[in-house]
Each structure stands twice: as C-alpha cells, then as structure tokens.
PDB file of C-alpha atoms in Angstrom:
ATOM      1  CA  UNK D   1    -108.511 170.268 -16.325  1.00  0.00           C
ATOM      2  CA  UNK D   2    -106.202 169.463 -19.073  1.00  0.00           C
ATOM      3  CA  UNK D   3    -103.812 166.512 -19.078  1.00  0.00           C
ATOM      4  CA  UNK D   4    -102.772 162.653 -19.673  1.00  0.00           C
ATOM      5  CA  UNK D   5    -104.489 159.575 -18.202  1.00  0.00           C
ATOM      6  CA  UNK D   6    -102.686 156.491 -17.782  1.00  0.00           C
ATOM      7  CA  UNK D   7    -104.114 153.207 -16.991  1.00  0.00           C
ATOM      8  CA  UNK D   8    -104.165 151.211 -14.907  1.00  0.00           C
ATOM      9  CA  UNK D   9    -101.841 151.906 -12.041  1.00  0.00           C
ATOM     10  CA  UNK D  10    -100.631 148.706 -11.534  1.00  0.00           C
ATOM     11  CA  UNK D  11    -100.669 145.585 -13.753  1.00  0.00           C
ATOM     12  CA  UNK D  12     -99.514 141.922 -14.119  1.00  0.00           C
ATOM     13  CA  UNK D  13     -98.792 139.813 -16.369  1.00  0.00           C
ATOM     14  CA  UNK D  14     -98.195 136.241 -16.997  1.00  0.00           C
ATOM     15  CA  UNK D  15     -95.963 134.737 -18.997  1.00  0.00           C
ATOM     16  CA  UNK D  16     -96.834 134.520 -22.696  1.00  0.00           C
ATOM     17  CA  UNK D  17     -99.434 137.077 -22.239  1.00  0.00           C
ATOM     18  CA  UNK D  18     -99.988 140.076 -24.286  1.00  0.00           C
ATOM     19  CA  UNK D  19    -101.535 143.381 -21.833  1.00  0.00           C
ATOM     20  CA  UNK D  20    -102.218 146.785 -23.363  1.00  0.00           C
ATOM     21  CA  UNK D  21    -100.902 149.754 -21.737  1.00  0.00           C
ATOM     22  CA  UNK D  22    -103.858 152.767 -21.939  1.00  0.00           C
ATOM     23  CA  UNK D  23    -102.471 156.813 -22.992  1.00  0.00           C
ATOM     24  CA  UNK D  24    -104.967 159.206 -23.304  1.00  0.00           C
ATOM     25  CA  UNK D  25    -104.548 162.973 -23.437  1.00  0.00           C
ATOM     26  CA  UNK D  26    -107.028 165.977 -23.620  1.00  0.00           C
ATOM     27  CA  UNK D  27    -104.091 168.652 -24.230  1.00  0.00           C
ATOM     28  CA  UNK D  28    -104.523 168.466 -27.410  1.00  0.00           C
ATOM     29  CA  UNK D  29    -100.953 168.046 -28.242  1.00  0.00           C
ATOM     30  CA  UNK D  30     -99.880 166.265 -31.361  1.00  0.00           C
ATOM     31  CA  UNK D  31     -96.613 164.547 -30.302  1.00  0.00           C
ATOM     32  CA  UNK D  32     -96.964 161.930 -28.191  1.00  0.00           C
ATOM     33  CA  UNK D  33     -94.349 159.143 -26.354  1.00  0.00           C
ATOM     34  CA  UNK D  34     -93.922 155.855 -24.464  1.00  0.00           C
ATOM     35  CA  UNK D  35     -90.763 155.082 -22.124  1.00  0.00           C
ATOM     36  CA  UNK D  36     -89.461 152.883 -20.335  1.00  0.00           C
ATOM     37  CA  UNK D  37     -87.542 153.174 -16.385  1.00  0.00           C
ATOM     38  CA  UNK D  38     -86.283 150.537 -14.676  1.00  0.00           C
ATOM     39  CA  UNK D  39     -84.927 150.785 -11.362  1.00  0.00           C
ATOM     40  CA  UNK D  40     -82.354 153.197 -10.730  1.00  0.00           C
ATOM     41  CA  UNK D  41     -82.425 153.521 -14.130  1.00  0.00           C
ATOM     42  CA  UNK D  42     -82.897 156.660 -16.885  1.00  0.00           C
ATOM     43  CA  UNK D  43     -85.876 157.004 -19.043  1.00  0.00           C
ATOM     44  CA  UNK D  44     -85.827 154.903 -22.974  1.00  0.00           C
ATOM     45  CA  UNK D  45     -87.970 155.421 -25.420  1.00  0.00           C
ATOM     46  CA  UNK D  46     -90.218 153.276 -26.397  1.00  0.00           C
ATOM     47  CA  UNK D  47     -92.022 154.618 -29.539  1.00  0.00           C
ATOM     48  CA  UNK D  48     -92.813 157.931 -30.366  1.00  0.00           C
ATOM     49  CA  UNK D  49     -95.740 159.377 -32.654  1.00  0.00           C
ATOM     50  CA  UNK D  50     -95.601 162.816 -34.095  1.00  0.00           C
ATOM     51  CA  UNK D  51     -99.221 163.165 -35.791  1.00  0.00           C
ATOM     52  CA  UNK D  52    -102.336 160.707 -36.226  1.00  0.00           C
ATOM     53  CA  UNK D  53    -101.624 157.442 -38.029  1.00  0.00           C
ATOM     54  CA  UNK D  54     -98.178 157.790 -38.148  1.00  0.00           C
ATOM     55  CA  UNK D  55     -95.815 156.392 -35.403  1.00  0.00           C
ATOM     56  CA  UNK D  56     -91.655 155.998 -35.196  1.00  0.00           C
ATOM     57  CA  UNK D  57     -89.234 153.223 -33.099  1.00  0.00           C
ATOM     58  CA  UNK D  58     -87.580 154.350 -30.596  1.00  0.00           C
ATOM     59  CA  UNK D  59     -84.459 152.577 -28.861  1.00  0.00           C
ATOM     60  CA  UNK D  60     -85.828 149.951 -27.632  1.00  0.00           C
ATOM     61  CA  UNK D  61     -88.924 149.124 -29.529  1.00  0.00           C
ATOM     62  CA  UNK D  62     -87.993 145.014 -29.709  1.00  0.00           C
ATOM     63  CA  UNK D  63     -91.736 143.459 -27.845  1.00  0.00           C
ATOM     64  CA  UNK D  64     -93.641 146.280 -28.333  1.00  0.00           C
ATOM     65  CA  UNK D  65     -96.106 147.746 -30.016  1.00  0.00           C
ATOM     66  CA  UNK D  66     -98.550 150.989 -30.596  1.00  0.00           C
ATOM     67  CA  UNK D  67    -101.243 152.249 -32.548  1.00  0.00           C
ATOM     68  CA  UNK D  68    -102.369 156.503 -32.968  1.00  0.00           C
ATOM     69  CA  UNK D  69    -105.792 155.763 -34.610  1.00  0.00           C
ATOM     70  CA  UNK D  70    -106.706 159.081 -32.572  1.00  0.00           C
ATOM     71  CA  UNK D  71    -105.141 162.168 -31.646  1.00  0.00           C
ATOM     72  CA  UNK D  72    -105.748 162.090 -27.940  1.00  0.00           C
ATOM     73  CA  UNK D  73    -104.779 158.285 -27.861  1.00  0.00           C
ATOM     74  CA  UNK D  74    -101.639 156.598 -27.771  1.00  0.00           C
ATOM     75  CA  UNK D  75    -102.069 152.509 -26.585  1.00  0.00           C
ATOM     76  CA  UNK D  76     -98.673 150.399 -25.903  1.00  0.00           C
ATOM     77  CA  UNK D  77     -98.986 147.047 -26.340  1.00  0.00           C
ATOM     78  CA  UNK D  78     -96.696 144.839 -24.502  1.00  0.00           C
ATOM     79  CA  UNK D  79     -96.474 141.624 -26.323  1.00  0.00           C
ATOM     80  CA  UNK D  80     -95.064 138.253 -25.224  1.00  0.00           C
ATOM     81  CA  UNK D  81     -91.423 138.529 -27.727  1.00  0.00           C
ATOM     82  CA  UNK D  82     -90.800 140.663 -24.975  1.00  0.00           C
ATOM     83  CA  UNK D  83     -88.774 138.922 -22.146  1.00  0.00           C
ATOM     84  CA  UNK D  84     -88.333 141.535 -19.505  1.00  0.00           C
ATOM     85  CA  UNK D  85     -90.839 143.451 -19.567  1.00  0.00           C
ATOM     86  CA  UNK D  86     -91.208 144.459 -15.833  1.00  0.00           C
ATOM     87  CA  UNK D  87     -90.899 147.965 -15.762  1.00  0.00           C
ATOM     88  CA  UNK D  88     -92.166 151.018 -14.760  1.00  0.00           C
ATOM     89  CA  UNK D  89     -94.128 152.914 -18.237  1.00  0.00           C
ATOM     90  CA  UNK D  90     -94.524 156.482 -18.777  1.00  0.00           C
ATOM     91  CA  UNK D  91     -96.600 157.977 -21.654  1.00  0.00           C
ATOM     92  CA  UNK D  92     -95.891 162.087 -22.706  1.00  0.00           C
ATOM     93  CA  UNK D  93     -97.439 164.540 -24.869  1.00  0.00           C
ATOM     94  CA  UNK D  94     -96.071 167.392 -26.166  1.00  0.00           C
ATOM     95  CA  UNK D  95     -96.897 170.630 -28.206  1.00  0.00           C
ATOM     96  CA  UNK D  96     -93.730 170.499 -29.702  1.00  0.00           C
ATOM     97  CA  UNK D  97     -90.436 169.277 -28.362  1.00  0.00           C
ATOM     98  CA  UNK D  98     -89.164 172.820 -27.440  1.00  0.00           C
ATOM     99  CA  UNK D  99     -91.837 173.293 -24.827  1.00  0.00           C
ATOM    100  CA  UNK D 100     -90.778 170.376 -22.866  1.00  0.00           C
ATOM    101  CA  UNK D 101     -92.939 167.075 -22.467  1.00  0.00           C
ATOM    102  CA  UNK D 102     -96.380 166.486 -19.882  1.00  0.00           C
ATOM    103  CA  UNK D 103     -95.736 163.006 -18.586  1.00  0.00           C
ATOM    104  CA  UNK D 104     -98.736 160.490 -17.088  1.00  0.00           C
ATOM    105  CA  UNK D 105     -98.209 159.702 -13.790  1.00  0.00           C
ATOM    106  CA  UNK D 106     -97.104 155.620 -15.251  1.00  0.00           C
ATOM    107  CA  UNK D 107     -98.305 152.099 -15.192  1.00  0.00           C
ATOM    108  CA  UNK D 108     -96.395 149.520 -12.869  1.00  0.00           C
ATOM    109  CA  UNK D 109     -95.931 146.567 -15.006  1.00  0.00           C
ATOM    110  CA  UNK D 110     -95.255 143.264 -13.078  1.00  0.00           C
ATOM    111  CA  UNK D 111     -94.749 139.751 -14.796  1.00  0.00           C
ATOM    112  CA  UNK D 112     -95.871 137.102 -12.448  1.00  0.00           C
TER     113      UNK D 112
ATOM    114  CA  UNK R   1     -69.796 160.096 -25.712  1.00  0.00           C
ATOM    115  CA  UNK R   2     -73.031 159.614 -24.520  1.00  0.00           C
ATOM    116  CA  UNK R   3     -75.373 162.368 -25.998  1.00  0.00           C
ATOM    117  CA  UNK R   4     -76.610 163.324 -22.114  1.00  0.00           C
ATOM    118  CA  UNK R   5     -74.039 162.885 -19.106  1.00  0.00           C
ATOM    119  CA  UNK R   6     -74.902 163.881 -15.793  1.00  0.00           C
ATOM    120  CA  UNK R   7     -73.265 163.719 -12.287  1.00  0.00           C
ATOM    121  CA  UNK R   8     -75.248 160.711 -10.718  1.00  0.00           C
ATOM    122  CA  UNK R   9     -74.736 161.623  -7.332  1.00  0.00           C
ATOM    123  CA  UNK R  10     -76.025 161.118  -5.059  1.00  0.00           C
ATOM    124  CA  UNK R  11     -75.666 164.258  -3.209  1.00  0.00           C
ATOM    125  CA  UNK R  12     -76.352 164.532   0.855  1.00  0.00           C
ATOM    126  CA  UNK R  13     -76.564 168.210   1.536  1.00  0.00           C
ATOM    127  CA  UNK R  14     -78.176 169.874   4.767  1.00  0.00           C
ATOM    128  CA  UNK R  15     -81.100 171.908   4.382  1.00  0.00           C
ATOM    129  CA  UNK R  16     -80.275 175.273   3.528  1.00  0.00           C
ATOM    130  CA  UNK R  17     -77.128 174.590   1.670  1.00  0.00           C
ATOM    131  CA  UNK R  18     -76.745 175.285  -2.054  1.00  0.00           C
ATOM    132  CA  UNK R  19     -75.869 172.405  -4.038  1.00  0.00           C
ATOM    133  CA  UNK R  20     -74.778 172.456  -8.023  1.00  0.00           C
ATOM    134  CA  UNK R  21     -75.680 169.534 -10.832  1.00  0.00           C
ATOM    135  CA  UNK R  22     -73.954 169.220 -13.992  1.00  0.00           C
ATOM    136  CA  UNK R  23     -74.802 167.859 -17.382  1.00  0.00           C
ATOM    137  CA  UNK R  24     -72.769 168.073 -20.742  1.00  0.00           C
ATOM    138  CA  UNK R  25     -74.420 166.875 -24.315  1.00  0.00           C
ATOM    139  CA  UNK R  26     -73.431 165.842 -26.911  1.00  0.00           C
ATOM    140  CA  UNK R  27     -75.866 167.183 -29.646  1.00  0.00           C
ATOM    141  CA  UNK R  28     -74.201 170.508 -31.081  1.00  0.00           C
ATOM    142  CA  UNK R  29     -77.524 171.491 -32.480  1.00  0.00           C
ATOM    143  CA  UNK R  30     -79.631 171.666 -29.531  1.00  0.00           C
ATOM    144  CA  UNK R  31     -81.979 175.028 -28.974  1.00  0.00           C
ATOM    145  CA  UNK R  32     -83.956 174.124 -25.624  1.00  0.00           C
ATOM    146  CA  UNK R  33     -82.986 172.798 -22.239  1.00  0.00           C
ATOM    147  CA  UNK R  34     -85.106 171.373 -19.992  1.00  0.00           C
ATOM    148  CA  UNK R  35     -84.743 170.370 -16.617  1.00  0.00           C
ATOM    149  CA  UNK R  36     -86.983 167.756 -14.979  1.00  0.00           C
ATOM    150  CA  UNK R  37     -87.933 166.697 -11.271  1.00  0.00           C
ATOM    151  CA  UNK R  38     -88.808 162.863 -10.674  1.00  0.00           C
ATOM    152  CA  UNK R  39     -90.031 161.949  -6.864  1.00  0.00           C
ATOM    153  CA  UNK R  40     -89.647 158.529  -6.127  1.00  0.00           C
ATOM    154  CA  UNK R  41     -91.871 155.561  -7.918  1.00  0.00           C
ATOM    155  CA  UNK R  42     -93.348 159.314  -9.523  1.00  0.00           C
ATOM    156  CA  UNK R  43     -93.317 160.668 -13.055  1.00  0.00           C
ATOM    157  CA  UNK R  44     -91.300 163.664 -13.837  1.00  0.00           C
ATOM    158  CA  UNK R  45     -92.577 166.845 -13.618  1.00  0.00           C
ATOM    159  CA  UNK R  46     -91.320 170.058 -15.857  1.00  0.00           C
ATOM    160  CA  UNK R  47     -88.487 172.124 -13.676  1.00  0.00           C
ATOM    161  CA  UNK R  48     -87.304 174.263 -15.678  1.00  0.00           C
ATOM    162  CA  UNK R  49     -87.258 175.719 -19.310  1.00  0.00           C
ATOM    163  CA  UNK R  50     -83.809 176.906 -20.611  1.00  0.00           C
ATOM    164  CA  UNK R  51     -83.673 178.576 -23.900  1.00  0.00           C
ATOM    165  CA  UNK R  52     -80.909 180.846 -24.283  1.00  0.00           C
ATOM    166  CA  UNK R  53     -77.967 181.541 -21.904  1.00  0.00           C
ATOM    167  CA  UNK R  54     -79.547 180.864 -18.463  1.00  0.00           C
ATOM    168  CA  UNK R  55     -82.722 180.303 -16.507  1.00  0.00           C
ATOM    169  CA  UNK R  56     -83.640 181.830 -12.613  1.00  0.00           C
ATOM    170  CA  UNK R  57     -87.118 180.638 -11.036  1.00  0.00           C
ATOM    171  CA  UNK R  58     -86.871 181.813  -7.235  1.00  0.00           C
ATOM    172  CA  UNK R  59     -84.307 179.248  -5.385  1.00  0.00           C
ATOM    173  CA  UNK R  60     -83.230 177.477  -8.968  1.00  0.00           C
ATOM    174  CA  UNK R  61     -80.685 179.118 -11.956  1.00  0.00           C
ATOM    175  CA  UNK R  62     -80.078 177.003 -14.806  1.00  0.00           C
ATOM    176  CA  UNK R  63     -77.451 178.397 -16.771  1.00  0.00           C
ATOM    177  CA  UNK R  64     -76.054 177.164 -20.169  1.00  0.00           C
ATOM    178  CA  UNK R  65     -72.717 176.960 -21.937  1.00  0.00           C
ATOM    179  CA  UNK R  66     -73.057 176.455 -25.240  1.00  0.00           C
ATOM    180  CA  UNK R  67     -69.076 176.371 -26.126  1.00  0.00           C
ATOM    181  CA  UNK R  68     -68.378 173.754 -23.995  1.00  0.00           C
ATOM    182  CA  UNK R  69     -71.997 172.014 -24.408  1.00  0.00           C
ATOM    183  CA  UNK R  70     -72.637 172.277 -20.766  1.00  0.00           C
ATOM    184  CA  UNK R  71     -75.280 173.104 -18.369  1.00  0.00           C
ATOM    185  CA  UNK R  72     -76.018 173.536 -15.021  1.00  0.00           C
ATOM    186  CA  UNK R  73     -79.143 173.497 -12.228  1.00  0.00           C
ATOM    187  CA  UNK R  74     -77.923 175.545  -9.030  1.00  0.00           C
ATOM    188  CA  UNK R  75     -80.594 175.642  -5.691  1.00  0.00           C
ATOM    189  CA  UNK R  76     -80.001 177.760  -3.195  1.00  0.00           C
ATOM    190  CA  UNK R  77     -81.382 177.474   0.384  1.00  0.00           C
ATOM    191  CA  UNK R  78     -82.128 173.633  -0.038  1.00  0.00           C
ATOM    192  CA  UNK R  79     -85.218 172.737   1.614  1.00  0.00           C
ATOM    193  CA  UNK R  80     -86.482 168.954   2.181  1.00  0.00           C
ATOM    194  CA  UNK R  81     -89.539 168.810  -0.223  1.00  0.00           C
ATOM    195  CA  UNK R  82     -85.683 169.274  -2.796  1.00  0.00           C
ATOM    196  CA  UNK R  83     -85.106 166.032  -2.366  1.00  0.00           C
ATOM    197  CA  UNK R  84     -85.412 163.907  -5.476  1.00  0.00           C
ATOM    198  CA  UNK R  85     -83.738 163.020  -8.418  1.00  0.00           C
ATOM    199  CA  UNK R  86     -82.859 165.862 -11.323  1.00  0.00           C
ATOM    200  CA  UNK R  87     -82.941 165.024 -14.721  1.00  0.00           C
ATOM    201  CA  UNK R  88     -81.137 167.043 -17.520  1.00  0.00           C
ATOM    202  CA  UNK R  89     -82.984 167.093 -20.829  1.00  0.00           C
ATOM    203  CA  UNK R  90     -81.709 168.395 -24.211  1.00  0.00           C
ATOM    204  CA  UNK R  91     -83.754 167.514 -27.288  1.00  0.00           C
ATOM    205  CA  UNK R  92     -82.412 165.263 -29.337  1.00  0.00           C
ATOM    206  CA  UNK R  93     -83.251 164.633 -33.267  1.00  0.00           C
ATOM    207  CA  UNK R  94     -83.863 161.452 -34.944  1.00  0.00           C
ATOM    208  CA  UNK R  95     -85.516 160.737 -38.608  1.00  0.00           C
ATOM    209  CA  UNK R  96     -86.375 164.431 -38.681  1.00  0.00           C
ATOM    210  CA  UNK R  97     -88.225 164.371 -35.616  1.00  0.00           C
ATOM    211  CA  UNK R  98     -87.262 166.099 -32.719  1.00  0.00           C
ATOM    212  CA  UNK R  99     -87.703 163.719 -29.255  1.00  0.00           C
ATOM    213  CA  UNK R 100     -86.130 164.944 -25.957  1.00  0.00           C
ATOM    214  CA  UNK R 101     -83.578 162.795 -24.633  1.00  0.00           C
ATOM    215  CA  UNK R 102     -82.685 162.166 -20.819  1.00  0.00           C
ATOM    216  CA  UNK R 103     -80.558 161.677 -18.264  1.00  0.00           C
ATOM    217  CA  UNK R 104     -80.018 159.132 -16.290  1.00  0.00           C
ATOM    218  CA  UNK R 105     -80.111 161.855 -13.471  1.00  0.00           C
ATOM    219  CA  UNK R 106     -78.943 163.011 -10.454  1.00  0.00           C
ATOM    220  CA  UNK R 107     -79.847 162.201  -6.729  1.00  0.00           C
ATOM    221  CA  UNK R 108     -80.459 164.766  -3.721  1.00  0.00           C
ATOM    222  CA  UNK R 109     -81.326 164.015  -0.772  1.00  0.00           C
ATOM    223  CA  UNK R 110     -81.496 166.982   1.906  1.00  0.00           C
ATOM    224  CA  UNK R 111     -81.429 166.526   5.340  1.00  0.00           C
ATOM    225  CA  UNK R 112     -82.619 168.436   8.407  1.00  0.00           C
TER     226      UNK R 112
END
C-alpha cells in the first residue's frame, strides 16, 4: 500500500545534539512538507520542497534543516541553534496542493 | 487578519446533536478547501474536499462563501468516534508555490 513513513516514533535529544528526523513516501507525489505542533497548538511549517533538489523556508525554518536528494525522501534535521525544539513533527506529501496533503503519522521529539 | 480563523471551541454536544464550525480566510485567491480531522497525539487525516460552493459526504456538508470568505463544516447526528479536533484548510501561496495553510482548529467532544 501506498503512503508516508515516518521515523522513529519517539525520539530524544540532548542538549547540543543534532537528530535527523526520517520522511519517506512511496506515493509518488512531488510536493513534499515538514511541520511543526506544539501542544494545543496549530500546525507551522517547517520547510517545504516542491520537486527534487530544490527546497523553500517556511515560517519557522530558524534550527532546521532538510535535504530532497530523492523524490520519495524528505529528511529534517533538527540542529542544536534550535532552542525549543520539543515538539510534535509531521511530514506531508502531496500531488499538488489542490488535492489536499497525506500526512505521516509524526515523530515525538523530546529534549532531555 | 490572520489568513485562517476558526472558532476554537471547544464544543460539548450530546451524541446525536448537530453541531456547526466556522472558518473565514483571508486569501481572496483561494480555489480549494479542505477540511481535516486530527485525533489526539494523531496526525490529521483528509475530511473533506471543497471545491466550489459546498461539499455533502453522508453526516458532514461543507459549504463555502466566497463573498464573505467564509466556510463552514456542519455534522449531523453526532456520534462519539466525532470527537476530535477540526481543522479548516485553505491553500495558501508563497514564492509561487502553493502550500496549504491551517487552522489552529476547533475542538468537539461528544458525549453519550
């Protein structure tokens, strides 16, 4: 069945540490996203990509980072600059915008 | 104004009671409407599709004013599994690409 793996589940990180958020999607979908939810909180994007090799900031890109090397992959990097980075993630695809977005089912992340 | 307002609720409604959410945007150029569903500590999962002047899928209308920049997600007959949080998506366009924005959405919670 078609759709979009996140991993891992659940993760923590220590202060200072860089951790790499996985996206991978088999929908073959071109457009692909990264947002952010905290608690009791609406979604914000992250970073967006709209085709291979090419990527685009979103609102509140400040301490992260991606790469789209490949078309079904779509890695966040969460890097130390930033400070509060305990949230929960959520990576989408899309076909195009007007036919809504598949979401991951989202990595926990957890600074400890 | 904020480019997607919705009424955060939350709403306590018995089951079987119809219950209305709101959302207005800001974004005069938006085509497609979406509305989402987001369980708790879940990702959201596709609704509804809006893409003219209303929507009907069984229990749920979504219906769309485009004068006043103003739609709406009706259920009828709530049932428990309804309870959740709603979120009201129009797309959104930045640096020529189109990205979906959303709402901080709105809380149900039906109750036997």
């Amino acid at each position: 069945d078609g759709g979009i793996t996140q991993s891992p589940k659940y993760l923590f990180r220590k202060e200072g540490q860089n951790v790499t958020l996985s996206c991978e999607q088999n929908l073959n979908h071109d457009a692909m996203y990264w947002y952010r939810q905290d608690p009791g909180q609406g979604l914000r994007l992250i970073y967006y990509s709209q085709i291979v090799n090419d990527f685009q900031k979103g609102d509140i890109a400040e301490g992260y980072s991606v790469s789209r090397e490949k078309k079904e992959s779509f890695p966040l990097t969460v890097t130390s600059a930033q400070k509060n980075p305990t949230a929960f993630y959520l990576c989408a695809s899309s076909i195009s915008p007007d036919s809504g977005y598949t979401f991951g089912s989202g990595t926990r992340l957890t600074v400890v | 104004r904020k480019e997607v307002e919705q009424d955060p609720g939350p709403f306590n409604v018995p089951e079987g009671a119809t219950v209305a959410f709101n959302c207005t945007y800001s974004n005069s150029a938006s085509q497609s409407f979406f509305w989402y569903r987001q369980d708790c500590r879940k990702e959201p999962k596709l609704l509804m599709s809006v893409y003219s002047s209303g929507n009907e899928d069984g229990r749920f209308t979504a219906q769309l004013n485009r004068a006043s920049q103003y739609i709406s997600l009706l259920i009828r007959d709530s049932k428990l599994s309804d309870s959740a949080t709603y979120l009201c998506v129009p797309p959104g366009f930045s640096g020529g690409y189109n990205k979906l924005i959303f709402g901080a959405g709105t809380r149900l919670a039906v109750h036997p």
